[in-house]
PDB file of C-alpha atoms in Angstrom:
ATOM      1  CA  UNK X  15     101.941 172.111 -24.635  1.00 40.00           C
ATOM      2  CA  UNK X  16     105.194 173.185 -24.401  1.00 43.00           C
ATOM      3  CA  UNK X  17     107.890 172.103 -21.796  1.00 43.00           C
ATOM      4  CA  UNK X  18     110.433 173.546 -19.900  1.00 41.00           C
ATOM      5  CA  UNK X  19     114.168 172.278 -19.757  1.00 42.00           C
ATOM      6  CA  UNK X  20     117.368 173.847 -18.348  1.00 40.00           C
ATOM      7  CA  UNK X  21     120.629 174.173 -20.251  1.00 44.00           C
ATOM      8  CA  UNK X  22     123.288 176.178 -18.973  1.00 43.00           C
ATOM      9  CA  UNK X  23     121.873 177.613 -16.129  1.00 40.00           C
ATOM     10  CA  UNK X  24     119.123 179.488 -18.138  1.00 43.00           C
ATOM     11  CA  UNK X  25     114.778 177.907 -18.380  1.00 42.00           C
ATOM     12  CA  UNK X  26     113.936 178.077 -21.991  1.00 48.00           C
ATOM     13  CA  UNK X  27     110.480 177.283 -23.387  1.00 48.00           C
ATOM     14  CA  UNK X  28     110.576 173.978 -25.911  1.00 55.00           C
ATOM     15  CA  UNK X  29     108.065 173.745 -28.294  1.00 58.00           C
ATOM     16  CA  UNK X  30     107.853 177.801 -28.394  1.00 53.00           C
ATOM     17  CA  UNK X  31     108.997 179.990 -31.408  1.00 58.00           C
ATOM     18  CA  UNK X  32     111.595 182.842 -30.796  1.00 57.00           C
ATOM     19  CA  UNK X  33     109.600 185.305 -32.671  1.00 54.00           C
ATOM     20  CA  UNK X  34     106.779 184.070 -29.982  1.00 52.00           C
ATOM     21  CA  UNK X  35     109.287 184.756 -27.433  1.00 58.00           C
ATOM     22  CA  UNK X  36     110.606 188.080 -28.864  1.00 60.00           C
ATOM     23  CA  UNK X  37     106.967 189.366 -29.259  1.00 82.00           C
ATOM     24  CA  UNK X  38     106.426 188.353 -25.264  1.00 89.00           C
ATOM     25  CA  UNK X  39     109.151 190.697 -24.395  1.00 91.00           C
ATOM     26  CA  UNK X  40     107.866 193.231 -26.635  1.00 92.00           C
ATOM     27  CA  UNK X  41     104.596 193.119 -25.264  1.00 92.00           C
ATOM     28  CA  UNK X  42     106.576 193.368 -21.626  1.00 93.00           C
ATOM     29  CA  UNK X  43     108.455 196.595 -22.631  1.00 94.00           C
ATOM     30  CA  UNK X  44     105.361 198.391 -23.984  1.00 94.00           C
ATOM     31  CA  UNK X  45     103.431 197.675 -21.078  1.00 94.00           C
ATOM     32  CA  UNK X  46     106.092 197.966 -18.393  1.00 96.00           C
ATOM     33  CA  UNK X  47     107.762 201.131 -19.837  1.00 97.00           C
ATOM     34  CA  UNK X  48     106.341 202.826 -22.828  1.00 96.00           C
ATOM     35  CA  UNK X  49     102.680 202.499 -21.234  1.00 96.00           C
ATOM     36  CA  UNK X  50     104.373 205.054 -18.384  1.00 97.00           C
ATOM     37  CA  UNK X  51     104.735 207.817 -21.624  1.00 97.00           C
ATOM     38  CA  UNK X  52     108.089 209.166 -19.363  1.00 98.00           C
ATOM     39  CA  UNK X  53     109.831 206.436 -21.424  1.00 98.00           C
ATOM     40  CA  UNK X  54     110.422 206.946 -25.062  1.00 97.00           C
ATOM     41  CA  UNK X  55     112.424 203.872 -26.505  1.00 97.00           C
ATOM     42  CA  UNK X  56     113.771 201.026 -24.743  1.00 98.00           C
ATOM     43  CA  UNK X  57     115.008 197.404 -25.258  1.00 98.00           C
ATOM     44  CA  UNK X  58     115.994 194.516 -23.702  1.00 97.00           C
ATOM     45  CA  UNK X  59     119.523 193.181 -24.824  1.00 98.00           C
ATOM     46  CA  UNK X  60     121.251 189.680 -24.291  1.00 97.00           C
ATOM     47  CA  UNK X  61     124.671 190.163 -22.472  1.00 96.00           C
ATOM     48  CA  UNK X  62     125.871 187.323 -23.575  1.00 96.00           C
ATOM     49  CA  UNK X  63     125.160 186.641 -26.796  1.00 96.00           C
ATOM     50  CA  UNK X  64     125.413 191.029 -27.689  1.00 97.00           C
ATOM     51  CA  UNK X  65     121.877 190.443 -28.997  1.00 96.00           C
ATOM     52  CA  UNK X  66     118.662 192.763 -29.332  1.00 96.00           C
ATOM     53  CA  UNK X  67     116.017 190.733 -27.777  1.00 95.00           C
ATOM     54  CA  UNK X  68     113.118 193.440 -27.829  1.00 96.00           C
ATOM     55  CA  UNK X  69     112.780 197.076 -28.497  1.00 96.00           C
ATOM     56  CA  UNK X  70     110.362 199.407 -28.750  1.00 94.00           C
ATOM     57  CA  UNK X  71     109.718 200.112 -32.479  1.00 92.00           C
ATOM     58  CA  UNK X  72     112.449 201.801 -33.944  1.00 91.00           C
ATOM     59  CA  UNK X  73     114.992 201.472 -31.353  1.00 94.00           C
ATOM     60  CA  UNK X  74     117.841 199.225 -33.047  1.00 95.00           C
ATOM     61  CA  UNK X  75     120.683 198.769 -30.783  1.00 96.00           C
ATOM     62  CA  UNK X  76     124.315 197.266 -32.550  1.00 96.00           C
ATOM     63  CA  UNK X  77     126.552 194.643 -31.553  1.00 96.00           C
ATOM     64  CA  UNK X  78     129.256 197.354 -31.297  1.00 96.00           C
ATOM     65  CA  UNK X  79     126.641 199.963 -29.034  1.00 97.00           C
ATOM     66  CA  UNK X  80     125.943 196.602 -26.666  1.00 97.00           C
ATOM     67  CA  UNK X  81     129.745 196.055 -26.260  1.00 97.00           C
ATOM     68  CA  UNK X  82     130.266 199.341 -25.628  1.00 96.00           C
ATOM     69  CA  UNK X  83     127.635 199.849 -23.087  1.00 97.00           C
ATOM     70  CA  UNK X  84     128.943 196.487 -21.186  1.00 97.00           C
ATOM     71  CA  UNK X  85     132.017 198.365 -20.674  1.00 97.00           C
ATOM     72  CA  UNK X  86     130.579 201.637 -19.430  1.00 97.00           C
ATOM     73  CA  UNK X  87     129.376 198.702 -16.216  1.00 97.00           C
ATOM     74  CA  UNK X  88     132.929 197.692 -15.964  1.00 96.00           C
ATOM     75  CA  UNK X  89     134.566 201.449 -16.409  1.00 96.00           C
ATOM     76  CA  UNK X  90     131.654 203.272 -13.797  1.00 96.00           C
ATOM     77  CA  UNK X  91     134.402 205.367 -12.008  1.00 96.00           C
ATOM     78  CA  UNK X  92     135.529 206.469 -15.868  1.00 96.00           C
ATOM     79  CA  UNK X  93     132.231 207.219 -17.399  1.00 96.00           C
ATOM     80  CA  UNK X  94     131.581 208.728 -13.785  1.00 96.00           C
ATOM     81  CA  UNK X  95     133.408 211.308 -14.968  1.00 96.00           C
ATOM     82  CA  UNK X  96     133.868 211.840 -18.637  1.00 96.00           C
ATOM     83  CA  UNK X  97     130.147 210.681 -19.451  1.00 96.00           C
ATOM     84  CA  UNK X  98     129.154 208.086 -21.671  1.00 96.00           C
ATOM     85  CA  UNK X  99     128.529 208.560 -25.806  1.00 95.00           C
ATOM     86  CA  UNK X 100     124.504 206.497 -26.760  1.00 94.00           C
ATOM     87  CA  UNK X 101     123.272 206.666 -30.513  1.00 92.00           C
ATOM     88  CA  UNK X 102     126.033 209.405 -31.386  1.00 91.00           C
ATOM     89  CA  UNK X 103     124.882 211.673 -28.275  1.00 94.00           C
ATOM     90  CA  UNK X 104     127.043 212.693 -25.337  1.00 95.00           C
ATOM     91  CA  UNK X 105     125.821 212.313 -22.137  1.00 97.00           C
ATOM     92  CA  UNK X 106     126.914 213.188 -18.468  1.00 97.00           C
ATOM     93  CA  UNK X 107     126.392 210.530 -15.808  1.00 97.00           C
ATOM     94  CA  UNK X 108     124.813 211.074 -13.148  1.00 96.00           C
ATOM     95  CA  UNK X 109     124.833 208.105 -11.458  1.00 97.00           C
ATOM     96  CA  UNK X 110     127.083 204.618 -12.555  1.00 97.00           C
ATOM     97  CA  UNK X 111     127.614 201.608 -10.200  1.00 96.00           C
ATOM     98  CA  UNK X 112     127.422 197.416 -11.203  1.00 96.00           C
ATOM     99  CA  UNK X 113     123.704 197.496 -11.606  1.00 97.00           C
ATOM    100  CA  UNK X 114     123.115 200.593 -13.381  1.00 98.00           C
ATOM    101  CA  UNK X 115     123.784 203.871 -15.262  1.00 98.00           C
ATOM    102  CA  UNK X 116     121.844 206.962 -14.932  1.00 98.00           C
ATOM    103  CA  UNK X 117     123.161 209.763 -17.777  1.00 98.00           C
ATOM    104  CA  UNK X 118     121.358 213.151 -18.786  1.00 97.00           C
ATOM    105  CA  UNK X 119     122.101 215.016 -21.807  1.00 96.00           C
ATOM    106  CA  UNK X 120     124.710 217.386 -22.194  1.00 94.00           C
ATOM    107  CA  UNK X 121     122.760 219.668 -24.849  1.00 88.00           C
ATOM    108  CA  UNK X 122     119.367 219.143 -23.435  1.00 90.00           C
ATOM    109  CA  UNK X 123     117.403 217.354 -20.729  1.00 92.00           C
ATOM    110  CA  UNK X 124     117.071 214.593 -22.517  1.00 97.00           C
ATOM    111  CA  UNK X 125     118.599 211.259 -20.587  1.00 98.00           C
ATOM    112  CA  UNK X 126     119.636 207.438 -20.711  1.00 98.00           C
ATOM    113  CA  UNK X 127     119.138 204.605 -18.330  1.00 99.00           C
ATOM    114  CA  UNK X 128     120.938 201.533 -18.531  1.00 99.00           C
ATOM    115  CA  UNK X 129     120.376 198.388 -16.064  1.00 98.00           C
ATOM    116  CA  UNK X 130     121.878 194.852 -15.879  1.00 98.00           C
ATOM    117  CA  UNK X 131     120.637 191.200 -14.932  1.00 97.00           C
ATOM    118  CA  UNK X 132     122.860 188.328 -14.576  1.00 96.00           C
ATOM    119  CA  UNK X 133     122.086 188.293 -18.737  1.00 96.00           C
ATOM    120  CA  UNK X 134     120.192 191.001 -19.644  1.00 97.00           C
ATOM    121  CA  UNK X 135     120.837 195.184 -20.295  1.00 98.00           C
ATOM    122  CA  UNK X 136     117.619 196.840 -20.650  1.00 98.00           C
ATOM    123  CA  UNK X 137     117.579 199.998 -22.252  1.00 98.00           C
ATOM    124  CA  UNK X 138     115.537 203.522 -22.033  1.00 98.00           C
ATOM    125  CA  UNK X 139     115.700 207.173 -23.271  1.00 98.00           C
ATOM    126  CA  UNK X 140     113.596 209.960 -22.735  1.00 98.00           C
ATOM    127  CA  UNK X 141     112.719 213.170 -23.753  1.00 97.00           C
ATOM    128  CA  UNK X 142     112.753 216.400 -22.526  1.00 96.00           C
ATOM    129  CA  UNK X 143     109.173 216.640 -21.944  1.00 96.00           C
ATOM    130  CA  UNK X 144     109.293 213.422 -19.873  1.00 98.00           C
ATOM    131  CA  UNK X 145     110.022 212.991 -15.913  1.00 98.00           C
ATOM    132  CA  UNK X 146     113.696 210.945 -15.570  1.00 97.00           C
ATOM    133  CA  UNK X 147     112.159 210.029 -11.849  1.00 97.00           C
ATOM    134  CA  UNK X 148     109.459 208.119 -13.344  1.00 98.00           C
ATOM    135  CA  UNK X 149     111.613 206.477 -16.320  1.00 98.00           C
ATOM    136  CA  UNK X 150     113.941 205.655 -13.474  1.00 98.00           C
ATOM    137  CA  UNK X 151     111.400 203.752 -11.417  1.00 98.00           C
ATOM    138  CA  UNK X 152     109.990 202.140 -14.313  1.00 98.00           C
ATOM    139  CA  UNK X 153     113.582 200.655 -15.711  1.00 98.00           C
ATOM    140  CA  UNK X 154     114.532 199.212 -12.325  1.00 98.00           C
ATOM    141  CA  UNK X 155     111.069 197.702 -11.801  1.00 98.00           C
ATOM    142  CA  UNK X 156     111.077 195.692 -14.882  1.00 98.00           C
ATOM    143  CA  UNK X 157     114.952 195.068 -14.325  1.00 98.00           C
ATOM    144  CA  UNK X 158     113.807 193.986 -10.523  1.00 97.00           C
ATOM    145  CA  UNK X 159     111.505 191.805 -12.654  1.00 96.00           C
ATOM    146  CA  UNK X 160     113.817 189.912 -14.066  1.00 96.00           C
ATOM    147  CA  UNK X 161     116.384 189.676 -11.229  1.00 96.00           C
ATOM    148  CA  UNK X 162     113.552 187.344  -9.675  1.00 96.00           C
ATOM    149  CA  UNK X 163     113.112 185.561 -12.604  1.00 92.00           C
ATOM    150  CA  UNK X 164     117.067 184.648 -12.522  1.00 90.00           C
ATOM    151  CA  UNK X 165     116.851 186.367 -15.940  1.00 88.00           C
TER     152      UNK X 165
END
């Protein structure tokens, strides 16, 4: 069985496998956000280590793309408004305070969301054919989630 112990703040699972772990949070996106079909990639990224911890298949996010969207939470009133740049697409932001960014795209209707935890970003896009309202209250309810959790 495997125990729980506390270093630095943070519960981790002894005895338990990352790739366990990873696949948990996978199973969490998919059924949290991709399950709603209004989301069409997402992940779940470690602030503190710049680290992918899930994604939906696909959906590879860099060290340099995590840094970069940390900043966009410290810069809100910039990206406010010139917009913010995700996977080599511009986009304009529609909404950008410490908890989260809302962006759509500037060529289509295509659109980002982008929350933070105390140590986690999660992630989403979706399409055109896909309601932002519903990606929206999806991303914050999972994001919610893990606020509770201390995550």
């Amino acid at each position: 069985m495997a125990n729980l112990w506390m270093e630095a703040d943070r519960y981790q699972i002894k005895g338990v496998p990352d790739r366990v772990k990873m696949n948990q949070l996978n199973n969490l996106l998919h059924d949290a956000l991709i399950a709603t079909e209004h989301v069409e990639k997402c992940a779940i990224l470690d602030r503190k280590e710049k680290e992918q911890r899930a994604g939906s298949p696909g959906f590879l996010i860099s060290k340099e793309q995590i840094v970069a969207l940390q900043d966009a939470f410290k810069k809100c009133s910039i990206i406010r408004k010139e917009g913010i740049c995700f996977e080599e697409k511009n986009y304009k932001c529609t909404r950008a305070d410490k908890n989260s960014i809302y962006a759509k795209g500037l060529q289509s209707n295509e659109g980002l969301i982008a929350t933070q935890t105390a140590s986690l970003l999660i992630v989403a896009s979706y399409t055109e054919k896909m309601f932002p309202s519903v990606c929206v209250e999806a991303v914050e309810k999972l994001t919610d989630y893990f606020r509770e959790k201390g995550r």
